[in-house]
Each structure stands twice: as structure tokens, then as C-alpha cells.
Amino acid sequence: MHIHILGICGTFMGGVAQLACEAGHKVTGCDAHVYPPMSDALRNAGIEIMEGYDVSQLDAVRPDVFVIGNAISRGNPLLEAILNRGLSYTSGPAWLCEHVLAGRHVLAVAGTHGKTTTTSMLAWILKEAGLEPGFLIGGVPQWSPRSASLGRVAPMSPFVIEADEYDTAFFDKRSKFVHYRPRTAILNNLEYDHADIFENLAAIEKQFHHLVRIMPSEGLVVANGRCEALDRVLAKGCWSALERFDSPQDGWSLSDDGEAAFEGRSFGRLQLGMPGRYNELNALAAVAAARSVAVPPEKSLEALAAFAGVKRRMEVRGVEDGVTVIDDFAHHPTAIAETIHAVRSRMTSGRLLAVLEPRSNTMKLGTMKDRLAGSLHEADEVFCFAGKGVAWEPAEVLDVMGERAFCTHDLDVLVEAVLKEARPGDTVLCMSNGAFGGIHGKLLAGLACRREAQ
């Protein structure tokens, strides 16, 4: 089969492309902005990528089916031509379900926060247990050069997938995860997000219940025991086995000293290289899910002790002139606060300088702006870059922080401000769900120049 993917450089669609290529299909694709690292990974796999959405691609590629990414909207010239000519098309999640996930034991990781890290943890555990899992992760794990792999293809062989609630395609407004038909699902947490798609939290809860409704009675739901939104989802009905984690009453628990237990039975101590209580809970959920494919919790804990993390999740990009520069994907106020707290918990000296780009659609719309200052309170200094499309003024929102906050619409000005403030021993934490204009490299280069000039 020859598939042509519209929006191929996105994390999810790029993963679909890698899986299709590995499965022996011919894959081509296009995107408005062909950019690394995904473009490099796809080209290394022998996938031809075309810049833009020119109608000439129809005659140039002539695929069996067009796979349409959810970033593609009506009015896109290539999409309009596909519709006008009556050509075959489908969505990425639907194609994945039919050609990759069918017949396998799908372990899906859903939730507002921690999906990428938890998915990577779970896939790592199953890999270390010798199960050769397939996986599709919304980021690149440190233990693999790829974000997606078929693994061992066999009936009911495990496939671990990051299951986000964003809509499927222009013609299918259900959440992507309803296509995955999991037998095991982790529900990490649930807050309001994706304000460009969902009117309110209740609308997202409805989609999460769609996920729960399609799971088999022999399946397993692993759910956060301290999340009222998930309580409401599960109260609507759950037909699978249910195990809670971090529950105040029962289920999976983690003591203050890291002892992991289920219903009173202890399995050993969790030792994790990543800081933060929320990462420990991500790990606990992964341990619970792995047990559904016969991986003993003791084995999971042993594997997690060697877990190397995920790129762009509290990733140290370098140290120059005594200043540590960290890259993180945090963009929701809750994730920002938790990431700052986790990084600070590992610091033994110096100050924490938080550098933020409110880039997600939810943040650009200003839906969460009133929570932003509170999420940054543990940082010593805050530097905020308001890029294209931000519909509010960050300087006004962060005015309550006084001289601790610096805001600008110019990235170069932001870089200079951080370089002027950063001192040896400080940690600079950069947070954005995008490339942030390559700020990490610019900061490290500037710090190196400063050191050499001394």
C-alpha cells in the first residue's frame, strides 16, 4: 500500500509514517514547515517529504490513500483537491487502528499531563522484560533513536501508545484515543486543556468516557485516585477491572520513601533518575499497567531504576560558565508548577531562572493566563517570551511578580536578558511545547562566549 500523509512532520503523524514504513508500506508525505528532528528521521527511513500542500502532489504521488493529519483544515488546497476528485482518504488514528493495532494488546496512556513520560516508562519496562513491545510515543525516549516501532508483531503482542484527547481529523471530531481500542489504559489525570477544541472540562470528560466505554470487560483501567474529574468519568460506568493509584484508600500506593505497594503488598522501592513526585506517580501507573501483560512489579521497579528519561522532559542541554540549561515541554500551568518544583528539589545551590513561552493554543487564547503567575512562584526569576498569536499581554499578567518577571516580544532581547542575569551555579529552565527558537543553543553559546571572554 502507498500512503501519502498530510502533516507528516507532526509528532504523531511522523510516528505513523515510521510504523507504516517499517511494516513495508510505501510512505510519502508533505507539511507546511518541513523541519527537524522529525524530517531528518523520516528521510533517514527513506520517506520522501514534500514542502507545502500544492495540488500538483496528486499527480506526482498517486497513493492508494491519503492520510490526513488533524492539523489540516478545510481550505487547504491539497485537501480541497482530494475532496473534489473523490479520492480515498482516512485519518492517522483510523489507519493506525486498522493496519497496526488490530489484534494486539494495546496499552494506552491518557491524561492531561505526563503522557509522554509514562508511555516511555511503560514501553521501557516491557522492553526490559523481553516482550519486544511496539510503541508510539509523543517524544523521543533517551533509550531509543525512534519515537515509534512495531516491535514483535504477533497476536496479542503488546503495543504501547500515547493516547491524547485531541480531535482526530477535520472530518472526525472524536478524540484520537477512541480509535486505539486498548485492553489496558492508564488515566493519569484530567484537567481542562485544548481550549481551541473543547468548550469546557465536561466536554473532555465525555471523550474520556468514550474511551472507557469501548474497553473490554477483561481489560484494565489504571486511574489516578486523587482526580475528581476522573472520578466523574468512571462514575458514568466502567466495565473493565479498575485499579487506582495514589488512592487515599486502596489500590497502588507509594510511600514517602518510595516503597511501592498494591493493596497492602509491598514490591520494593522505586528508584527513579527523574525528580518530582508526579514522575514517581507516572512510574507507579506504569508498574500497574505492566502487570496486565504479566510483568511482575518487582521486574518493573528494577527496570525503572535504569530508565534514562525522555528528550525535552527536564533534559539537561548543557552546562556553560557554571550555568545549567534545561529543556522541558511544560506549557500548562499545572505542568509548569510541577516541573519547577521538581527541578528545584534537585538543586543544591544557585537560583532557578524560569524561561517560558506560552505557545500552546490554550495558552495563546489566554484561557489559563490567570493561573500563570501562581505556577511560577517557586522560580527566583521569570523570563517570558510572547510570540506570534498570543492574544493577551504577559507583562500585565505577570505584573504581580514585580521585578522578578521580565517579558518581551523579541526572542533576541529575551536571550540577552537571561544571559545578563544568569550567574555561575544558576539553573535556567526553558519551558515550551515548541522549538522556542532554538533558545537553548543560543543561551549555551552565549554563556560559552562569556566564559571565554573572562
Short mmCIF file of C-alpha atoms in Angstrom, two decimals, residues 18-429:
data_model
loop_
_atom_site.label_atom_id
_atom_site.label_comp_id
_atom_site.label_asym_id
_atom_site.label_seq_id
_atom_site.Cartn_x
_atom_site.Cartn_y
_atom_site.Cartn_z
CA GLN A 18 7.66 5.39 10.67
CA LEU A 19 5.37 2.50 11.59
CA ALA A 20 3.91 2.28 8.09
CA CYS A 21 7.37 2.28 6.54
CA GLU A 22 8.57 -0.42 8.96
CA ALA A 23 5.52 -2.52 8.07
CA GLY A 24 6.53 -2.47 4.41
CA HIS A 25 4.19 0.19 3.04
CA LYS A 26 5.37 2.90 0.69
CA VAL A 27 5.17 6.22 2.50
CA THR A 28 5.38 9.78 1.21
CA GLY A 29 4.16 12.96 2.83
CA CYS A 30 4.02 16.72 2.97
CA ASP A 31 3.97 19.52 5.52
CA ALA A 32 3.83 23.29 5.54
CA HIS A 33 7.05 23.56 7.50
CA VAL A 34 9.41 20.65 6.96
CA TYR A 35 11.67 20.76 10.00
CA PRO A 36 13.99 18.54 12.04
CA PRO A 37 14.27 16.38 14.01
CA MET A 38 11.24 14.60 12.56
CA SER A 39 12.09 15.49 8.96
CA ASP A 40 15.58 14.02 9.41
CA ALA A 41 14.22 10.84 11.00
CA LEU A 42 11.72 10.36 8.17
CA ARG A 43 14.24 10.97 5.42
CA ASN A 44 16.66 8.57 7.09
CA ALA A 45 13.87 6.00 6.84
CA GLY A 46 13.67 6.61 3.09
CA ILE A 47 10.43 8.62 3.22
CA GLU A 48 10.07 11.37 0.64
CA ILE A 49 8.77 14.64 2.09
CA MET A 50 7.33 17.48 0.02
CA GLU A 51 7.20 21.09 1.15
CA GLY A 52 3.71 22.61 1.25
CA TYR A 53 0.33 21.43 0.02
CA ASP A 54 0.41 22.11 -3.71
CA VAL A 55 -2.24 20.32 -5.77
CA SER A 56 0.48 19.04 -8.10
CA GLN A 57 1.23 16.38 -5.48
CA LEU A 58 -1.89 14.47 -6.60
CA ASP A 59 -0.33 13.59 -9.95
CA ALA A 60 3.19 13.30 -8.53
CA VAL A 61 2.47 10.63 -5.91
CA ARG A 62 -0.84 8.86 -6.78
CA PRO A 63 -1.16 6.95 -3.48
CA ASP A 64 -3.71 4.31 -2.58
CA VAL A 65 -4.95 6.50 0.26
CA PHE A 66 -4.29 9.94 1.72
CA VAL A 67 -3.84 10.02 5.49
CA ILE A 68 -4.98 13.39 6.82
CA GLY A 69 -3.41 14.88 9.95
CA ASN A 70 -5.57 16.76 12.44
CA ALA A 71 -3.69 20.00 11.73
CA ILE A 72 -5.13 20.00 8.19
CA SER A 73 -8.25 22.18 7.86
CA ARG A 74 -10.79 22.91 5.16
CA GLY A 75 -9.37 25.41 2.72
CA ASN A 76 -6.08 23.58 2.45
CA PRO A 77 -5.54 23.38 -1.34
CA LEU A 78 -4.41 19.77 -1.38
CA LEU A 79 -7.26 18.66 0.87
CA GLU A 80 -9.81 20.50 -1.27
CA ALA A 81 -8.46 18.79 -4.39
CA ILE A 82 -8.68 15.37 -2.70
CA LEU A 83 -12.31 16.02 -1.80
CA ASN A 84 -13.21 17.44 -5.21
CA ARG A 85 -11.75 14.45 -7.05
CA GLY A 86 -13.37 11.94 -4.71
CA LEU A 87 -10.05 10.34 -3.73
CA SER A 88 -9.68 7.89 -0.85
CA TYR A 89 -8.69 9.41 2.50
CA THR A 90 -8.62 8.49 6.18
CA SER A 91 -7.24 9.79 9.46
CA GLY A 92 -3.96 8.85 11.12
CA PRO A 93 -5.62 7.16 14.12
CA ALA A 94 -8.04 5.21 11.91
CA TRP A 95 -5.23 3.99 9.65
CA LEU A 96 -3.16 3.05 12.68
CA CYS A 97 -6.05 1.09 14.21
CA GLU A 98 -6.70 -0.92 11.05
CA HIS A 99 -3.13 -1.62 9.94
CA VAL A 100 -1.02 -1.65 13.13
CA LEU A 101 -3.06 -2.03 16.32
CA ALA A 102 -5.60 -4.62 15.19
CA GLY A 103 -5.16 -7.92 17.05
CA ARG A 104 -2.59 -6.59 19.51
CA HIS A 105 -2.77 -5.93 23.25
CA VAL A 106 -2.86 -2.13 23.20
CA LEU A 107 -1.73 -0.32 26.34
CA ALA A 108 -2.84 3.32 26.07
CA VAL A 109 -1.64 6.17 28.26
CA ALA A 110 -4.09 9.06 28.54
CA GLY A 111 -4.29 12.19 30.68
CA THR A 112 -3.61 15.90 30.60
CA HIS A 113 -0.09 15.63 31.98
CA GLY A 114 2.70 13.05 31.88
CA LYS A 115 1.57 11.03 28.86
CA THR A 116 4.89 11.05 27.04
CA THR A 117 6.96 10.21 30.11
CA THR A 118 4.59 7.47 31.28
CA THR A 119 4.32 5.93 27.80
CA SER A 120 8.10 5.86 27.57
CA MET A 121 8.38 4.31 31.05
CA LEU A 122 5.86 1.59 30.21
CA ALA A 123 7.47 0.76 26.87
CA TRP A 124 10.89 0.62 28.57
CA ILE A 125 9.59 -1.75 31.25
CA LEU A 126 8.13 -4.13 28.65
CA LYS A 127 11.31 -3.93 26.57
CA GLU A 128 13.48 -4.79 29.58
CA ALA A 129 11.12 -7.68 30.36
CA GLY A 130 11.86 -9.14 26.93
CA LEU A 131 8.39 -8.58 25.47
CA GLU A 132 9.64 -6.61 22.43
CA PRO A 133 6.74 -4.15 22.57
CA GLY A 134 5.63 -1.93 19.76
CA PHE A 135 5.29 1.71 20.74
CA LEU A 136 4.30 5.16 19.56
CA ILE A 137 5.49 7.92 21.90
CA GLY A 138 4.83 11.65 21.58
CA GLY A 139 8.52 12.37 22.07
CA VAL A 140 11.87 10.70 21.59
CA PRO A 141 12.91 8.47 24.51
CA GLN A 142 16.53 8.58 25.59
CA TRP A 143 16.71 4.78 25.23
CA SER A 144 15.69 4.67 21.55
CA PRO A 145 16.61 6.66 18.44
CA ARG A 146 12.97 6.42 17.32
CA SER A 147 9.65 7.55 18.73
CA ALA A 148 7.77 4.63 17.13
CA SER A 149 8.43 0.96 16.40
CA LEU A 150 6.32 -2.09 15.51
CA GLY A 151 8.14 -4.35 17.95
CA ARG A 152 7.30 -8.04 17.75
CA VAL A 153 4.21 -8.43 15.58
CA ALA A 154 2.09 -11.34 16.77
CA PRO A 155 -1.47 -11.93 18.04
CA MET A 156 -1.96 -10.05 21.34
CA SER A 157 1.66 -8.85 21.44
CA PRO A 158 1.90 -5.59 23.41
CA PHE A 159 1.79 -2.18 21.78
CA VAL A 160 2.22 0.90 24.00
CA ILE A 161 0.74 4.14 22.69
CA GLU A 162 0.49 7.70 23.93
CA ALA A 163 -3.23 8.38 23.76
CA ASP A 164 -4.07 12.06 23.61
CA GLU A 165 -7.56 13.53 23.62
CA TYR A 166 -7.05 15.97 20.75
CA ASP A 167 -9.50 15.59 17.87
CA THR A 168 -8.86 13.06 15.11
CA ALA A 169 -9.25 14.99 11.85
CA PHE A 170 -11.29 17.67 10.12
CA PHE A 171 -14.00 15.06 9.44
CA ASP A 172 -13.83 13.22 12.78
CA LYS A 173 -14.05 15.32 15.93
CA ARG A 174 -13.79 12.41 18.34
CA SER A 175 -10.62 12.21 20.40
CA LYS A 176 -7.81 10.28 18.73
CA PHE A 177 -7.66 7.71 21.53
CA VAL A 178 -11.10 6.22 20.79
CA HIS A 179 -9.56 4.60 17.70
CA TYR A 180 -6.94 2.67 19.67
CA ARG A 181 -9.27 0.15 21.37
CA PRO A 182 -6.97 -0.52 24.33
CA ARG A 183 -7.12 -3.54 26.62
CA THR A 184 -5.12 -1.63 29.22
CA ALA A 185 -5.50 2.10 29.80
CA ILE A 186 -3.75 4.47 32.16
CA LEU A 187 -5.78 7.56 33.06
CA ASN A 188 -3.06 9.71 34.60
CA ASN A 189 -5.06 12.85 35.43
CA LEU A 190 -7.58 15.16 33.82
CA GLU A 191 -7.72 18.96 33.68
CA TYR A 192 -9.09 21.49 31.25
CA ASP A 193 -6.86 21.96 28.22
CA HIS A 194 -7.12 22.29 24.41
CA ALA A 195 -9.38 25.33 24.63
CA ASP A 196 -9.36 25.52 20.83
CA ILE A 197 -11.17 22.17 20.69
CA PHE A 198 -13.14 21.72 23.93
CA GLU A 199 -15.65 24.17 25.36
CA ASN A 200 -15.13 23.07 28.95
CA LEU A 201 -13.84 20.26 31.16
CA ALA A 202 -17.14 18.37 30.90
CA ALA A 203 -16.61 18.03 27.13
CA ILE A 204 -13.22 16.39 27.73
CA GLU A 205 -14.67 14.11 30.40
CA LYS A 206 -17.21 12.91 27.82
CA GLN A 207 -14.39 11.90 25.47
CA PHE A 208 -12.58 10.08 28.27
CA HIS A 209 -15.72 8.13 29.00
CA HIS A 210 -15.96 7.18 25.31
CA LEU A 211 -12.53 5.61 25.83
CA VAL A 212 -13.65 3.72 28.94
CA ARG A 213 -16.85 2.52 27.21
CA ILE A 214 -15.02 0.74 24.39
CA MET A 215 -12.67 -1.24 26.62
CA PRO A 216 -13.30 -4.99 27.04
CA SER A 217 -14.59 -6.47 30.29
CA GLU A 218 -11.32 -8.43 30.52
CA GLY A 219 -9.35 -5.20 30.22
CA LEU A 220 -7.81 -2.99 32.91
CA VAL A 221 -8.19 0.70 33.72
CA VAL A 222 -5.43 2.19 35.89
CA ALA A 223 -6.72 5.52 37.18
CA ASN A 224 -5.40 8.33 39.35
CA GLY A 225 -7.14 8.02 42.71
CA ARG A 226 -6.94 11.72 43.55
CA CYS A 227 -8.58 13.27 40.48
CA GLU A 228 -12.20 14.39 40.80
CA ALA A 229 -12.62 14.71 37.04
CA LEU A 230 -11.64 11.07 36.56
CA ASP A 231 -13.98 10.11 39.40
CA ARG A 232 -16.81 11.68 37.42
CA VAL A 233 -15.73 9.86 34.25
CA LEU A 234 -15.67 6.47 35.98
CA ALA A 235 -18.94 7.11 37.81
CA LYS A 236 -20.66 7.09 34.41
CA GLY A 237 -19.70 3.43 34.07
CA CYS A 238 -16.64 1.24 33.89
CA TRP A 239 -16.93 -2.31 32.54
CA SER A 240 -13.27 -3.30 32.92
CA ALA A 241 -11.24 -4.11 36.01
CA LEU A 242 -10.28 -0.90 37.80
CA GLU A 243 -7.12 -0.26 39.79
CA ARG A 244 -6.45 3.10 41.39
CA PHE A 245 -3.03 4.56 42.06
CA ASP A 246 -2.15 7.20 44.64
CA SER A 247 -5.53 6.48 46.16
CA PRO A 248 -6.21 7.70 49.70
CA GLN A 249 -7.92 4.39 50.48
CA ASP A 250 -6.77 1.42 48.39
CA GLY A 251 -5.05 0.32 45.20
CA TRP A 252 -1.46 1.19 44.26
CA SER A 253 0.44 3.36 46.72
CA LEU A 254 3.88 4.90 47.03
CA SER A 255 5.24 5.76 50.46
CA ASP A 256 7.31 8.86 51.15
CA ASP A 257 10.47 6.77 50.98
CA GLY A 258 9.46 5.26 47.62
CA GLU A 259 8.07 1.87 48.69
CA ALA A 260 5.60 0.67 46.03
CA ALA A 261 2.66 -1.47 47.13
CA PHE A 262 -0.67 -2.80 45.88
CA GLU A 263 -3.49 -3.47 48.34
CA GLY A 264 -1.00 -3.68 51.20
CA ARG A 265 1.53 -5.93 49.49
CA SER A 266 4.93 -4.31 49.06
CA PHE A 267 7.02 -4.91 45.93
CA GLY A 268 10.12 -2.89 46.70
CA ARG A 269 11.45 0.62 46.46
CA LEU A 270 11.07 2.82 43.40
CA GLN A 271 14.40 4.34 42.36
CA LEU A 272 13.99 6.87 39.58
CA GLY A 273 16.51 9.19 38.00
CA MET A 274 13.86 11.81 37.19
CA PRO A 275 12.91 14.18 40.03
CA GLY A 276 9.41 15.08 41.17
CA ARG A 277 6.52 13.34 42.88
CA TYR A 278 4.46 13.42 39.69
CA ASN A 279 7.16 11.46 37.86
CA GLU A 280 7.12 8.90 40.67
CA LEU A 281 3.35 8.56 40.20
CA ASN A 282 3.83 8.23 36.43
CA ALA A 283 6.17 5.34 37.21
CA LEU A 284 3.72 3.74 39.64
CA ALA A 285 0.98 3.80 36.98
CA ALA A 286 3.37 2.18 34.50
CA VAL A 287 4.16 -0.58 37.01
CA ALA A 288 0.43 -1.26 37.43
CA ALA A 289 -0.18 -1.35 33.67
CA ALA A 290 2.79 -3.62 33.02
CA ARG A 291 1.32 -6.21 35.38
CA SER A 292 -1.61 -6.59 32.94
CA VAL A 293 0.80 -8.19 30.46
CA ALA A 294 2.36 -10.42 33.12
CA VAL A 295 5.36 -8.30 34.08
CA PRO A 296 5.88 -8.69 37.85
CA PRO A 297 6.04 -5.36 39.72
CA GLU A 298 9.47 -6.28 41.08
CA LYS A 299 10.77 -6.56 37.50
CA SER A 300 9.19 -3.23 36.60
CA LEU A 301 10.82 -1.48 39.53
CA GLU A 302 14.17 -2.98 38.56
CA ALA A 303 13.76 -1.66 35.01
CA LEU A 304 12.76 1.83 36.16
CA ALA A 305 15.97 2.15 38.16
CA ALA A 306 17.76 2.30 34.79
CA PHE A 307 15.18 4.44 32.98
CA ALA A 308 17.00 7.18 31.06
CA GLY A 309 14.13 9.62 30.59
CA VAL A 310 12.72 11.39 27.54
CA LYS A 311 14.15 14.16 25.44
CA ARG A 312 12.63 17.56 26.23
CA ARG A 313 11.39 16.37 29.62
CA MET A 314 13.71 18.03 32.16
CA GLU A 315 16.53 17.35 29.70
CA VAL A 316 19.84 18.96 30.60
CA ARG A 317 21.02 20.50 27.35
CA GLY A 318 24.39 21.60 28.67
CA VAL A 319 26.41 23.46 31.28
CA GLU A 320 28.43 26.55 30.38
CA ASP A 321 30.17 29.05 32.64
CA GLY A 322 28.70 27.22 35.63
CA VAL A 323 25.10 27.68 34.40
CA THR A 324 22.92 24.60 33.72
CA VAL A 325 20.41 24.90 30.86
CA ILE A 326 17.38 22.56 30.97
CA ASP A 327 14.75 21.98 28.30
CA ASP A 328 11.20 20.95 29.18
CA PHE A 329 7.89 20.59 27.33
CA ALA A 330 5.78 22.13 30.13
CA HIS A 331 3.12 24.53 28.83
CA HIS A 332 0.05 24.08 31.07
CA PRO A 333 0.14 25.93 34.44
CA THR A 334 -0.02 22.67 36.40
CA ALA A 335 2.87 21.19 34.42
CA ILE A 336 4.86 24.41 34.76
CA ALA A 337 4.45 24.43 38.54
CA GLU A 338 5.28 20.73 38.91
CA THR A 339 8.34 20.99 36.66
CA ILE A 340 9.72 23.99 38.54
CA HIS A 341 9.15 22.21 41.85
CA ALA A 342 10.86 19.04 40.60
CA VAL A 343 13.91 20.88 39.25
CA ARG A 344 14.24 22.93 42.43
CA SER A 345 14.11 19.74 44.54
CA ARG A 346 17.33 18.58 42.88
CA MET A 347 19.17 21.91 43.16
CA THR A 348 21.75 22.25 45.92
CA SER A 349 22.81 25.83 45.19
CA GLY A 350 22.18 28.81 42.93
CA ARG A 351 18.95 30.30 41.65
CA LEU A 352 16.26 28.92 39.36
CA LEU A 353 15.59 31.10 36.31
CA ALA A 354 12.36 30.09 34.55
CA VAL A 355 12.18 30.94 30.84
CA LEU A 356 8.71 30.47 29.37
CA GLU A 357 6.98 30.58 26.00
CA PRO A 358 3.14 30.41 26.25
CA ARG A 359 2.85 28.67 22.89
CA SER A 360 0.06 26.07 23.14
CA ASN A 361 -3.30 27.02 21.65
CA THR A 362 -4.83 27.05 25.13
CA MET A 363 -2.16 29.43 26.44
CA LYS A 364 -2.29 31.65 23.35
CA LEU A 365 -6.02 32.12 23.81
CA GLY A 366 -5.42 33.25 27.40
CA THR A 367 -7.67 30.56 28.90
CA MET A 368 -5.10 29.79 31.62
CA LYS A 369 -3.46 33.19 31.93
CA ASP A 370 -4.82 33.90 35.41
CA ARG A 371 -3.04 30.80 36.72
CA LEU A 372 0.32 31.60 35.16
CA ALA A 373 1.84 33.80 37.87
CA GLY A 374 0.92 31.28 40.56
CA SER A 375 2.50 28.44 38.61
CA LEU A 376 5.81 30.34 38.53
CA HIS A 377 6.03 31.32 42.19
CA GLU A 378 8.88 28.92 43.04
CA ALA A 379 11.18 30.43 40.41
CA ASP A 380 13.64 33.09 41.52
CA GLU A 381 13.41 34.97 38.22
CA VAL A 382 10.95 34.64 35.32
CA PHE A 383 11.55 35.48 31.67
CA CYS A 384 8.53 35.28 29.37
CA PHE A 385 8.54 35.41 25.57
CA ALA A 386 5.22 36.31 23.93
CA GLY A 387 5.49 35.05 20.37
CA LYS A 388 3.13 35.14 17.41
CA GLY A 389 -0.55 34.59 18.12
CA VAL A 390 -0.61 35.33 21.86
CA ALA A 391 -3.94 37.12 22.37
CA TRP A 392 -3.05 38.71 25.72
CA GLU A 393 -0.20 40.63 27.28
CA PRO A 394 2.01 38.50 29.56
CA ALA A 395 3.57 41.60 31.13
CA GLU A 396 0.18 42.56 32.55
CA VAL A 397 -0.47 39.06 33.89
CA LEU A 398 2.97 38.75 35.49
CA ASP A 399 2.99 42.29 36.88
CA VAL A 400 2.10 40.83 40.30
CA MET A 401 5.59 39.29 40.36
CA GLY A 402 7.19 42.70 40.26
CA GLU A 403 10.86 42.87 39.31
CA ARG A 404 11.11 39.06 39.34
CA ALA A 405 9.40 38.92 35.93
CA PHE A 406 10.70 40.13 32.56
CA CYS A 407 8.52 39.96 29.43
CA THR A 408 9.29 40.68 25.80
CA HIS A 409 8.06 40.02 22.26
CA ASP A 410 11.63 39.81 20.93
CA LEU A 411 13.46 36.49 21.34
CA ASP A 412 16.92 38.03 20.99
CA VAL A 413 16.09 40.53 23.73
CA LEU A 414 14.95 37.63 25.91
CA VAL A 415 18.20 35.74 25.36
CA GLU A 416 20.29 38.80 26.24
CA ALA A 417 18.23 39.40 29.38
CA VAL A 418 18.76 35.82 30.59
CA LEU A 419 22.50 35.96 29.80
CA LYS A 420 22.82 39.21 31.72
CA GLU A 421 21.12 37.74 34.79
CA ALA A 422 22.48 34.17 34.88
CA ARG A 423 25.37 33.58 37.27
CA PRO A 424 27.57 30.51 37.90
CA GLY A 425 25.59 28.00 39.95
CA ASP A 426 22.23 29.03 38.48
CA THR A 427 19.83 26.74 36.62
CA VAL A 428 17.97 28.05 33.57
CA LEU A 429 14.76 26.09 32.93
#
